[in-house]
Amino acid sequence: MQTQLKTYCNVKNIRNKNIFGQLRVLFFACSLVFILASCQSSHKKLLNSNDNDKKYEAAVEAYKKGDYYTANQLFENLMMYFRGKDRAEELNMYYGKSLMESKQYYAAGYQFENFVRWFPYSPKTEEALFLCAYCKYKESADYYLDQTSTKESMKAFQDYVNRYPNSPRVQEANKYLDDMRLKLIKKDYTNAYNYYKVGQYQAASVALKDFLNMYADQTEYRQNAMYYIVLADYYYAYGSVEEKQKERWGIMIADYERYQALFEQFTDKTKIDDLKAKYNYAKSQIDKQ
C-alpha cells in the first residue's frame, strides 16, 4: 500500500513538474509575443510620426546595432523629407550601406550610383563609387550564367581606378577586376569548348582560335584550347568529303606542330600518344593524295 502511495506521489510530482514547465514555456512565449508586438507597434508609430529628427536618430541607432530591416525602412521613409537638406548626404550614404549590409546588393548598388550622381563633390563620393562597384560584383553570377552584372562591375571598378589612382583601395579594386576577368575568360573558353563537346568540330576550331587571339596571355586555358583545336581539326577532316580532306588534314598537321612545340612536355603521355597517332594518320592521308 505504501509502495503504491509512493508511486502515486512520484507520478503526481512528475506531472506537476511537467505542467509547471509547460506553463513557464507558455509564459515565455506570451512574453516574447507581447514584446515583439510592442516593438512592432513602436516601430510603426515611429514610421508614421512627423518627428523626422527622432526617426533619423532611430534609423542610425538601428543601423549601428545591425538591425538593418528597421534601418532600411526608416531611412527609406526619410529620403524625401531630407532631400536638399543638410543631412541628405549622410542619410543617402547610411541607406546605401544599410541595404548592402542586409545583402540587398542590387538596391544598394543603385543607391550608391545615385549618391555619386547627386553628390559629385562630396568627400564620400569616392567610397560610394567603390561600394557601387562592389555591390555589382556581389551581384555577379556564376561564369556559366549571364554576365551583365560582371561587366557593369568591371566598368565601375575601372572608373574608380581611373578617377582615384592614388587611393589605397586601388589594389583591392584591381583584385576584383582580375577575379571578374578570369570569370569572363572561363565563360568564353567554356562556350568555345562546348562546340567540340557537341561534335560541331569546325565551329569548335574557329571559336577556340578566336579565344586564343582574344586572350593570348592566358596560359591556364591556352594549352587546353590548342589541344582541342587539334582534335577538332582531326575529326572535322576525318568526316569531310574526299576532295576537302587534303586541305583540312594540312590545317590539322600545322595546328598539331604548334601545339607540340609549345606543350608536348607538359601533356600526359596518353594524350601525346593519341595526338601523335592522329598526326601520323593525317600525314599518311596527305601522302596518299
PDB file of C-alpha atoms in Angstrom:
ATOM      1  CA  MET A   1       0.000   0.000   0.000  1.00  0.00           C
ATOM      2  CA  GLN A   2       2.828   2.332   0.953  1.00  0.00           C
ATOM      3  CA  THR A   3       4.673   1.461  -2.269  1.00  0.00           C
ATOM      4  CA  GLN A   4       1.593   2.263  -4.335  1.00  0.00           C
ATOM      5  CA  LEU A   5       1.162   5.536  -2.446  1.00  0.00           C
ATOM      6  CA  LYS A   6       4.803   6.497  -3.100  1.00  0.00           C
ATOM      7  CA  THR A   7       4.433   5.655  -6.780  1.00  0.00           C
ATOM      8  CA  TYR A   8       1.266   7.736  -6.976  1.00  0.00           C
ATOM      9  CA  CYS A   9       3.008  10.690  -5.307  1.00  0.00           C
ATOM     10  CA  ASN A  10       6.012  10.409  -7.605  1.00  0.00           C
ATOM     11  CA  VAL A  11       3.787  10.352 -10.681  1.00  0.00           C
ATOM     12  CA  LYS A  12       1.851  13.308  -9.361  1.00  0.00           C
ATOM     13  CA  ASN A  13       5.082  15.232  -8.708  1.00  0.00           C
ATOM     14  CA  ILE A  14       6.319  14.495 -12.223  1.00  0.00           C
ATOM     15  CA  ARG A  15       3.005  15.638 -13.673  1.00  0.00           C
ATOM     16  CA  ASN A  16       3.130  18.797 -11.593  1.00  0.00           C
ATOM     17  CA  LYS A  17       6.678  19.492 -12.753  1.00  0.00           C
ATOM     18  CA  ASN A  18       5.691  18.923 -16.377  1.00  0.00           C
ATOM     19  CA  ILE A  19       2.703  21.233 -16.025  1.00  0.00           C
ATOM     20  CA  PHE A  20       4.890  23.847 -14.326  1.00  0.00           C
ATOM     21  CA  GLY A  21       7.473  23.536 -17.114  1.00  0.00           C
ATOM     22  CA  GLN A  22       4.811  23.878 -19.786  1.00  0.00           C
ATOM     23  CA  LEU A  23       3.423  26.948 -18.032  1.00  0.00           C
ATOM     24  CA  ARG A  24       6.897  28.508 -17.957  1.00  0.00           C
ATOM     25  CA  VAL A  25       7.341  27.894 -21.698  1.00  0.00           C
ATOM     26  CA  LEU A  26       3.874  29.307 -22.373  1.00  0.00           C
ATOM     27  CA  PHE A  27       4.599  32.355 -20.222  1.00  0.00           C
ATOM     28  CA  PHE A  28       7.907  32.938 -22.022  1.00  0.00           C
ATOM     29  CA  ALA A  29       6.237  32.592 -25.447  1.00  0.00           C
ATOM     30  CA  CYS A  30       3.472  35.006 -24.474  1.00  0.00           C
ATOM     31  CA  SER A  31       6.021  37.494 -23.140  1.00  0.00           C
ATOM     32  CA  LEU A  32       8.021  37.242 -26.344  1.00  0.00           C
ATOM     33  CA  VAL A  33       4.929  37.801 -28.462  1.00  0.00           C
ATOM     34  CA  PHE A  34       3.999  40.783 -26.310  1.00  0.00           C
ATOM     35  CA  ILE A  35       7.493  42.284 -26.608  1.00  0.00           C
ATOM     36  CA  LEU A  36       7.569  41.768 -30.386  1.00  0.00           C
ATOM     37  CA  ALA A  37       4.106  43.249 -30.737  1.00  0.00           C
ATOM     38  CA  SER A  38       5.165  46.235 -28.640  1.00  0.00           C
ATOM     39  CA  CYS A  39       8.300  46.698 -30.752  1.00  0.00           C
ATOM     40  CA  GLN A  40       6.314  46.445 -33.965  1.00  0.00           C
ATOM     41  CA  SER A  41       3.759  48.887 -32.621  1.00  0.00           C
ATOM     42  CA  SER A  42       6.513  51.304 -31.570  1.00  0.00           C
ATOM     43  CA  HIS A  43       8.267  50.905 -34.938  1.00  0.00           C
ATOM     44  CA  LYS A  44       5.029  51.512 -36.853  1.00  0.00           C
ATOM     45  CA  LYS A  45       4.236  54.511 -34.696  1.00  0.00           C
ATOM     46  CA  LEU A  46       7.699  55.939 -35.368  1.00  0.00           C
ATOM     47  CA  LEU A  47       7.329  55.390 -39.121  1.00  0.00           C
ATOM     48  CA  ASN A  48       4.048  57.277 -39.131  1.00  0.00           C
ATOM     49  CA  SER A  49       5.263  60.108 -36.932  1.00  0.00           C
ATOM     50  CA  ASN A  50       6.302  63.566 -38.149  1.00  0.00           C
ATOM     51  CA  ASP A  51       9.316  63.745 -35.838  1.00  0.00           C
ATOM     52  CA  ASN A  52      11.858  63.162 -38.605  1.00  0.00           C
ATOM     53  CA  ASP A  53      14.883  64.014 -36.457  1.00  0.00           C
ATOM     54  CA  LYS A  54      13.901  61.341 -33.946  1.00  0.00           C
ATOM     55  CA  LYS A  55      13.201  58.971 -36.811  1.00  0.00           C
ATOM     56  CA  TYR A  56      16.666  59.629 -38.240  1.00  0.00           C
ATOM     57  CA  GLU A  57      18.354  59.025 -34.883  1.00  0.00           C
ATOM     58  CA  ALA A  58      16.419  55.762 -34.501  1.00  0.00           C
ATOM     59  CA  ALA A  59      17.461  54.684 -38.018  1.00  0.00           C
ATOM     60  CA  VAL A  60      21.152  55.345 -37.308  1.00  0.00           C
ATOM     61  CA  GLU A  61      20.890  53.527 -33.970  1.00  0.00           C
ATOM     62  CA  ALA A  62      19.233  50.532 -35.665  1.00  0.00           C
ATOM     63  CA  TYR A  63      21.957  50.514 -38.327  1.00  0.00           C
ATOM     64  CA  LYS A  64      24.738  50.543 -35.719  1.00  0.00           C
ATOM     65  CA  LYS A  65      23.055  47.686 -33.836  1.00  0.00           C
ATOM     66  CA  GLY A  66      22.804  45.626 -37.038  1.00  0.00           C
ATOM     67  CA  ASP A  67      19.017  45.863 -37.241  1.00  0.00           C
ATOM     68  CA  TYR A  68      19.085  46.583 -40.973  1.00  0.00           C
ATOM     69  CA  TYR A  69      15.424  45.751 -41.546  1.00  0.00           C
ATOM     70  CA  THR A  70      14.344  48.587 -39.255  1.00  0.00           C
ATOM     71  CA  ALA A  71      17.093  50.892 -40.501  1.00  0.00           C
ATOM     72  CA  ASN A  72      16.153  50.338 -44.157  1.00  0.00           C
ATOM     73  CA  GLN A  73      12.512  51.160 -43.555  1.00  0.00           C
ATOM     74  CA  LEU A  74      13.315  54.306 -41.592  1.00  0.00           C
ATOM     75  CA  PHE A  75      15.980  55.564 -43.998  1.00  0.00           C
ATOM     76  CA  GLU A  76      13.707  54.984 -46.978  1.00  0.00           C
ATOM     77  CA  ASN A  77      10.902  56.815 -45.181  1.00  0.00           C
ATOM     78  CA  LEU A  78      13.183  59.809 -44.653  1.00  0.00           C
ATOM     79  CA  MET A  79      14.585  60.104 -48.181  1.00  0.00           C
ATOM     80  CA  MET A  80      12.023  62.557 -49.491  1.00  0.00           C
ATOM     81  CA  TYR A  81      11.967  64.681 -46.335  1.00  0.00           C
ATOM     82  CA  PHE A  82      15.738  65.257 -46.200  1.00  0.00           C
ATOM     83  CA  ARG A  83      16.222  65.789 -49.943  1.00  0.00           C
ATOM     84  CA  GLY A  84      18.142  69.032 -50.409  1.00  0.00           C
ATOM     85  CA  LYS A  85      18.717  69.406 -46.654  1.00  0.00           C
ATOM     86  CA  ASP A  86      21.942  69.230 -44.648  1.00  0.00           C
ATOM     87  CA  ARG A  87      21.505  65.593 -43.684  1.00  0.00           C
ATOM     88  CA  ALA A  88      20.685  64.366 -47.201  1.00  0.00           C
ATOM     89  CA  GLU A  89      24.252  63.337 -47.970  1.00  0.00           C
ATOM     90  CA  GLU A  90      24.755  61.412 -44.728  1.00  0.00           C
ATOM     91  CA  LEU A  91      21.295  59.822 -44.987  1.00  0.00           C
ATOM     92  CA  ASN A  92      21.892  58.554 -48.523  1.00  0.00           C
ATOM     93  CA  MET A  93      25.218  57.006 -47.556  1.00  0.00           C
ATOM     94  CA  TYR A  94      23.725  55.332 -44.486  1.00  0.00           C
ATOM     95  CA  TYR A  95      20.830  53.991 -46.559  1.00  0.00           C
ATOM     96  CA  GLY A  96      23.148  52.518 -49.184  1.00  0.00           C
ATOM     97  CA  LYS A  97      25.333  50.857 -46.545  1.00  0.00           C
ATOM     98  CA  SER A  98      22.300  49.508 -44.693  1.00  0.00           C
ATOM     99  CA  LEU A  99      20.978  47.934 -47.896  1.00  0.00           C
ATOM    100  CA  MET A 100      24.409  46.468 -48.602  1.00  0.00           C
ATOM    101  CA  GLU A 101      24.759  45.029 -45.095  1.00  0.00           C
ATOM    102  CA  SER A 102      21.367  43.347 -45.485  1.00  0.00           C
ATOM    103  CA  LYS A 103      22.692  41.794 -48.742  1.00  0.00           C
ATOM    104  CA  GLN A 104      20.300  43.734 -50.967  1.00  0.00           C
ATOM    105  CA  TYR A 105      23.171  44.320 -53.365  1.00  0.00           C
ATOM    106  CA  TYR A 106      21.161  45.364 -56.398  1.00  0.00           C
ATOM    107  CA  ALA A 107      19.283  48.070 -54.472  1.00  0.00           C
ATOM    108  CA  ALA A 108      22.455  49.138 -52.640  1.00  0.00           C
ATOM    109  CA  GLY A 109      24.396  49.470 -55.893  1.00  0.00           C
ATOM    110  CA  TYR A 110      21.621  51.612 -57.330  1.00  0.00           C
ATOM    111  CA  GLN A 111      21.638  53.768 -54.172  1.00  0.00           C
ATOM    112  CA  PHE A 112      25.429  54.306 -54.315  1.00  0.00           C
ATOM    113  CA  GLU A 113      25.181  55.075 -58.028  1.00  0.00           C
ATOM    114  CA  ASN A 114      22.609  57.777 -57.217  1.00  0.00           C
ATOM    115  CA  PHE A 115      24.854  59.114 -54.457  1.00  0.00           C
ATOM    116  CA  VAL A 116      27.711  59.618 -56.947  1.00  0.00           C
ATOM    117  CA  ARG A 117      25.324  61.414 -59.295  1.00  0.00           C
ATOM    118  CA  TRP A 118      23.648  63.566 -56.611  1.00  0.00           C
ATOM    119  CA  PHE A 119      26.774  64.455 -54.594  1.00  0.00           C
ATOM    120  CA  PRO A 120      29.668  64.555 -57.080  1.00  0.00           C
ATOM    121  CA  TYR A 121      31.805  66.846 -54.860  1.00  0.00           C
ATOM    122  CA  SER A 122      31.186  65.070 -51.568  1.00  0.00           C
ATOM    123  CA  PRO A 123      34.193  63.634 -49.691  1.00  0.00           C
ATOM    124  CA  LYS A 124      32.124  60.420 -49.529  1.00  0.00           C
ATOM    125  CA  THR A 125      31.814  60.131 -53.326  1.00  0.00           C
ATOM    126  CA  GLU A 126      34.993  58.060 -53.613  1.00  0.00           C
ATOM    127  CA  GLU A 127      33.678  55.498 -51.132  1.00  0.00           C
ATOM    128  CA  ALA A 128      30.250  55.481 -52.803  1.00  0.00           C
ATOM    129  CA  LEU A 129      31.784  54.771 -56.225  1.00  0.00           C
ATOM    130  CA  PHE A 130      33.832  51.908 -54.806  1.00  0.00           C
ATOM    131  CA  LEU A 131      30.834  50.422 -52.964  1.00  0.00           C
ATOM    132  CA  CYS A 132      28.670  50.761 -56.079  1.00  0.00           C
ATOM    133  CA  ALA A 133      31.206  48.642 -57.993  1.00  0.00           C
ATOM    134  CA  TYR A 134      31.463  46.195 -55.072  1.00  0.00           C
ATOM    135  CA  CYS A 135      27.676  45.682 -54.917  1.00  0.00           C
ATOM    136  CA  LYS A 136      27.620  44.916 -58.641  1.00  0.00           C
ATOM    137  CA  TYR A 137      30.489  42.499 -58.010  1.00  0.00           C
ATOM    138  CA  LYS A 138      28.405  40.718 -55.358  1.00  0.00           C
ATOM    139  CA  GLU A 139      25.544  40.519 -57.894  1.00  0.00           C
ATOM    140  CA  SER A 140      27.856  38.911 -60.462  1.00  0.00           C
ATOM    141  CA  ALA A 141      26.538  35.455 -61.387  1.00  0.00           C
ATOM    142  CA  ASP A 142      28.464  32.191 -61.851  1.00  0.00           C
ATOM    143  CA  TYR A 143      30.517  32.096 -65.053  1.00  0.00           C
ATOM    144  CA  TYR A 144      28.016  29.933 -66.963  1.00  0.00           C
ATOM    145  CA  LEU A 145      25.163  32.428 -66.411  1.00  0.00           C
ATOM    146  CA  ASP A 146      24.524  35.913 -67.793  1.00  0.00           C
ATOM    147  CA  GLN A 147      27.466  38.226 -67.050  1.00  0.00           C
ATOM    148  CA  THR A 148      25.786  41.632 -67.346  1.00  0.00           C
ATOM    149  CA  SER A 149      26.436  42.476 -63.669  1.00  0.00           C
ATOM    150  CA  THR A 150      30.036  41.313 -64.027  1.00  0.00           C
ATOM    151  CA  LYS A 151      30.660  43.690 -66.918  1.00  0.00           C
ATOM    152  CA  GLU A 152      28.902  46.553 -65.129  1.00  0.00           C
ATOM    153  CA  SER A 153      31.029  45.960 -62.045  1.00  0.00           C
ATOM    154  CA  MET A 154      34.221  45.850 -64.098  1.00  0.00           C
ATOM    155  CA  LYS A 155      33.322  49.167 -65.699  1.00  0.00           C
ATOM    156  CA  ALA A 156      32.542  50.717 -62.307  1.00  0.00           C
ATOM    157  CA  PHE A 157      35.809  49.476 -60.758  1.00  0.00           C
ATOM    158  CA  GLN A 158      37.766  50.710 -63.772  1.00  0.00           C
ATOM    159  CA  ASP A 159      36.074  54.108 -63.441  1.00  0.00           C
ATOM    160  CA  TYR A 160      37.087  54.126 -59.783  1.00  0.00           C
ATOM    161  CA  VAL A 161      40.730  53.263 -60.539  1.00  0.00           C
ATOM    162  CA  ASN A 162      40.896  55.899 -63.283  1.00  0.00           C
ATOM    163  CA  ARG A 163      39.327  58.542 -61.080  1.00  0.00           C
ATOM    164  CA  TYR A 164      41.251  57.759 -57.878  1.00  0.00           C
ATOM    165  CA  PRO A 165      44.575  56.216 -58.996  1.00  0.00           C
ATOM    166  CA  ASN A 166      46.264  57.008 -55.661  1.00  0.00           C
ATOM    167  CA  SER A 167      43.533  55.558 -53.464  1.00  0.00           C
ATOM    168  CA  PRO A 168      44.589  52.809 -51.017  1.00  0.00           C
ATOM    169  CA  ARG A 169      41.614  50.828 -52.363  1.00  0.00           C
ATOM    170  CA  VAL A 170      43.050  50.589 -55.897  1.00  0.00           C
ATOM    171  CA  GLN A 171      44.788  47.317 -55.060  1.00  0.00           C
ATOM    172  CA  GLU A 172      41.517  45.830 -53.821  1.00  0.00           C
ATOM    173  CA  ALA A 173      39.687  47.134 -56.892  1.00  0.00           C
ATOM    174  CA  ASN A 174      42.293  45.521 -59.169  1.00  0.00           C
ATOM    175  CA  LYS A 175      41.858  42.213 -57.343  1.00  0.00           C
ATOM    176  CA  TYR A 176      38.105  42.282 -58.038  1.00  0.00           C
ATOM    177  CA  LEU A 177      38.805  43.228 -61.662  1.00  0.00           C
ATOM    178  CA  ASP A 178      41.145  40.233 -62.011  1.00  0.00           C
ATOM    179  CA  ASP A 179      38.554  37.896 -60.457  1.00  0.00           C
ATOM    180  CA  MET A 180      35.872  39.029 -62.884  1.00  0.00           C
ATOM    181  CA  ARG A 181      38.166  38.967 -65.902  1.00  0.00           C
ATOM    182  CA  LEU A 182      39.012  35.338 -65.112  1.00  0.00           C
ATOM    183  CA  LYS A 183      35.294  34.590 -64.859  1.00  0.00           C
ATOM    184  CA  LEU A 184      34.659  36.057 -68.325  1.00  0.00           C
ATOM    185  CA  ILE A 185      37.645  34.148 -69.711  1.00  0.00           C
ATOM    186  CA  LYS A 186      36.336  30.895 -68.271  1.00  0.00           C
ATOM    187  CA  LYS A 187      32.916  31.566 -69.766  1.00  0.00           C
ATOM    188  CA  ASP A 188      34.364  32.305 -73.217  1.00  0.00           C
ATOM    189  CA  TYR A 189      36.571  29.212 -73.090  1.00  0.00           C
ATOM    190  CA  THR A 190      33.666  27.007 -71.994  1.00  0.00           C
ATOM    191  CA  ASN A 191      31.433  28.375 -74.755  1.00  0.00           C
ATOM    192  CA  ALA A 192      34.118  27.604 -77.338  1.00  0.00           C
ATOM    193  CA  TYR A 193      34.837  24.137 -75.925  1.00  0.00           C
ATOM    194  CA  ASN A 194      31.129  23.281 -75.903  1.00  0.00           C
ATOM    195  CA  TYR A 195      31.160  23.284 -79.722  1.00  0.00           C
ATOM    196  CA  TYR A 196      33.699  20.447 -79.548  1.00  0.00           C
ATOM    197  CA  LYS A 197      31.694  18.697 -76.869  1.00  0.00           C
ATOM    198  CA  VAL A 198      28.585  18.500 -79.076  1.00  0.00           C
ATOM    199  CA  GLY A 199      30.505  17.455 -82.204  1.00  0.00           C
ATOM    200  CA  GLN A 200      30.494  20.784 -84.083  1.00  0.00           C
ATOM    201  CA  TYR A 201      34.182  20.456 -84.911  1.00  0.00           C
ATOM    202  CA  GLN A 202      34.598  23.256 -87.451  1.00  0.00           C
ATOM    203  CA  ALA A 203      32.841  25.731 -85.141  1.00  0.00           C
ATOM    204  CA  ALA A 204      34.949  24.451 -82.218  1.00  0.00           C
ATOM    205  CA  SER A 205      38.213  25.046 -84.062  1.00  0.00           C
ATOM    206  CA  VAL A 206      37.182  28.553 -85.122  1.00  0.00           C
ATOM    207  CA  ALA A 207      35.831  29.502 -81.656  1.00  0.00           C
ATOM    208  CA  LEU A 208      38.889  28.175 -79.820  1.00  0.00           C
ATOM    209  CA  LYS A 209      41.243  30.052 -82.157  1.00  0.00           C
ATOM    210  CA  ASP A 210      39.223  33.212 -81.602  1.00  0.00           C
ATOM    211  CA  PHE A 211      39.566  32.593 -77.872  1.00  0.00           C
ATOM    212  CA  LEU A 212      43.358  32.345 -78.201  1.00  0.00           C
ATOM    213  CA  ASN A 213      43.504  35.570 -80.183  1.00  0.00           C
ATOM    214  CA  MET A 214      41.395  37.355 -77.585  1.00  0.00           C
ATOM    215  CA  TYR A 215      43.285  36.043 -74.532  1.00  0.00           C
ATOM    216  CA  ALA A 216      46.837  35.472 -75.730  1.00  0.00           C
ATOM    217  CA  ASP A 217      48.216  35.771 -72.176  1.00  0.00           C
ATOM    218  CA  GLN A 218      46.010  33.122 -70.616  1.00  0.00           C
ATOM    219  CA  THR A 219      48.331  30.112 -70.299  1.00  0.00           C
ATOM    220  CA  GLU A 220      45.857  28.382 -67.950  1.00  0.00           C
ATOM    221  CA  TYR A 221      43.418  27.828 -70.827  1.00  0.00           C
ATOM    222  CA  ARG A 222      45.807  28.144 -73.778  1.00  0.00           C
ATOM    223  CA  GLN A 223      47.093  24.580 -73.588  1.00  0.00           C
ATOM    224  CA  ASN A 224      43.616  23.054 -73.413  1.00  0.00           C
ATOM    225  CA  ALA A 225      42.363  25.323 -76.186  1.00  0.00           C
ATOM    226  CA  MET A 226      45.192  24.275 -78.524  1.00  0.00           C
ATOM    227  CA  TYR A 227      44.740  20.611 -77.603  1.00  0.00           C
ATOM    228  CA  TYR A 228      41.052  20.652 -78.519  1.00  0.00           C
ATOM    229  CA  ILE A 229      41.788  22.626 -81.686  1.00  0.00           C
ATOM    230  CA  VAL A 230      43.955  19.725 -82.898  1.00  0.00           C
ATOM    231  CA  LEU A 231      41.268  17.180 -82.010  1.00  0.00           C
ATOM    232  CA  ALA A 232      38.542  19.285 -83.633  1.00  0.00           C
ATOM    233  CA  ASP A 233      40.684  19.635 -86.787  1.00  0.00           C
ATOM    234  CA  TYR A 234      41.196  15.874 -86.876  1.00  0.00           C
ATOM    235  CA  TYR A 235      37.537  14.919 -86.558  1.00  0.00           C
ATOM    236  CA  TYR A 236      36.460  17.677 -88.955  1.00  0.00           C
ATOM    237  CA  ALA A 237      38.920  16.472 -91.621  1.00  0.00           C
ATOM    238  CA  TYR A 238      38.077  12.817 -90.967  1.00  0.00           C
ATOM    239  CA  GLY A 239      34.372  13.456 -91.578  1.00  0.00           C
ATOM    240  CA  SER A 240      34.879  15.670 -94.644  1.00  0.00           C
ATOM    241  CA  VAL A 241      34.223  14.718 -98.246  1.00  0.00           C
ATOM    242  CA  GLU A 242      37.313  13.409-100.034  1.00  0.00           C
ATOM    243  CA  GLU A 243      38.049  16.498-102.134  1.00  0.00           C
ATOM    244  CA  LYS A 244      38.153  18.684 -98.966  1.00  0.00           C
ATOM    245  CA  GLN A 245      40.247  16.346 -96.849  1.00  0.00           C
ATOM    246  CA  LYS A 246      43.762  17.229 -98.043  1.00  0.00           C
ATOM    247  CA  GLU A 247      43.387  20.896 -97.137  1.00  0.00           C
ATOM    248  CA  ARG A 248      41.831  20.056 -93.784  1.00  0.00           C
ATOM    249  CA  TRP A 249      44.436  17.443 -92.904  1.00  0.00           C
ATOM    250  CA  GLY A 250      47.052  20.102 -93.623  1.00  0.00           C
ATOM    251  CA  ILE A 251      45.406  22.504 -91.146  1.00  0.00           C
ATOM    252  CA  MET A 252      45.317  19.773 -88.517  1.00  0.00           C
ATOM    253  CA  ILE A 253      49.018  18.983 -89.041  1.00  0.00           C
ATOM    254  CA  ALA A 254      50.018  22.652 -88.722  1.00  0.00           C
ATOM    255  CA  ASP A 255      47.954  23.084 -85.530  1.00  0.00           C
ATOM    256  CA  TYR A 256      49.419  19.893 -84.054  1.00  0.00           C
ATOM    257  CA  GLU A 257      53.000  21.038 -84.723  1.00  0.00           C
ATOM    258  CA  ARG A 258      52.319  24.359 -82.999  1.00  0.00           C
ATOM    259  CA  TYR A 259      50.847  22.517 -80.021  1.00  0.00           C
ATOM    260  CA  GLN A 260      53.743  20.060 -79.924  1.00  0.00           C
ATOM    261  CA  ALA A 261      56.347  22.845 -79.949  1.00  0.00           C
ATOM    262  CA  LEU A 262      54.703  24.612 -77.006  1.00  0.00           C
ATOM    263  CA  PHE A 263      53.118  21.971 -74.802  1.00  0.00           C
ATOM    264  CA  GLU A 264      54.281  18.431 -75.539  1.00  0.00           C
ATOM    265  CA  GLN A 265      56.481  18.300 -72.436  1.00  0.00           C
ATOM    266  CA  PHE A 266      53.558  19.483 -70.237  1.00  0.00           C
ATOM    267  CA  THR A 267      50.988  16.981 -71.555  1.00  0.00           C
ATOM    268  CA  ASP A 268      50.439  13.495 -70.139  1.00  0.00           C
ATOM    269  CA  LYS A 269      51.786  10.597 -72.209  1.00  0.00           C
ATOM    270  CA  THR A 270      48.372   9.137 -73.063  1.00  0.00           C
ATOM    271  CA  LYS A 271      47.235  12.359 -74.702  1.00  0.00           C
ATOM    272  CA  ILE A 272      50.518  12.853 -76.532  1.00  0.00           C
ATOM    273  CA  ASP A 273      50.453   9.300 -77.879  1.00  0.00           C
ATOM    274  CA  ASP A 274      46.871   9.790 -79.055  1.00  0.00           C
ATOM    275  CA  LEU A 275      47.700  13.084 -80.790  1.00  0.00           C
ATOM    276  CA  LYS A 276      50.802  11.604 -82.421  1.00  0.00           C
ATOM    277  CA  ALA A 277      48.754   8.707 -83.767  1.00  0.00           C
ATOM    278  CA  LYS A 278      46.230  11.148 -85.239  1.00  0.00           C
ATOM    279  CA  TYR A 279      49.049  13.287 -86.632  1.00  0.00           C
ATOM    280  CA  ASN A 280      50.667  10.277 -88.325  1.00  0.00           C
ATOM    281  CA  TYR A 281      47.312   9.252 -89.758  1.00  0.00           C
ATOM    282  CA  ALA A 282      46.788  12.775 -91.145  1.00  0.00           C
ATOM    283  CA  LYS A 283      50.207  12.699 -92.814  1.00  0.00           C
ATOM    284  CA  SER A 284      49.515   9.287 -94.325  1.00  0.00           C
ATOM    285  CA  GLN A 285      46.265  10.624 -95.795  1.00  0.00           C
ATOM    286  CA  ILE A 286      48.052  13.558 -97.411  1.00  0.00           C
ATOM    287  CA  ASP A 287      50.761  11.270 -98.788  1.00  0.00           C
ATOM    288  CA  LYS A 288      48.117   9.087-100.433  1.00  0.00           C
ATOM    289  CA  GLN A 289      46.578  12.000-102.333  1.00  0.00           C
TER     290      GLN A 289
END
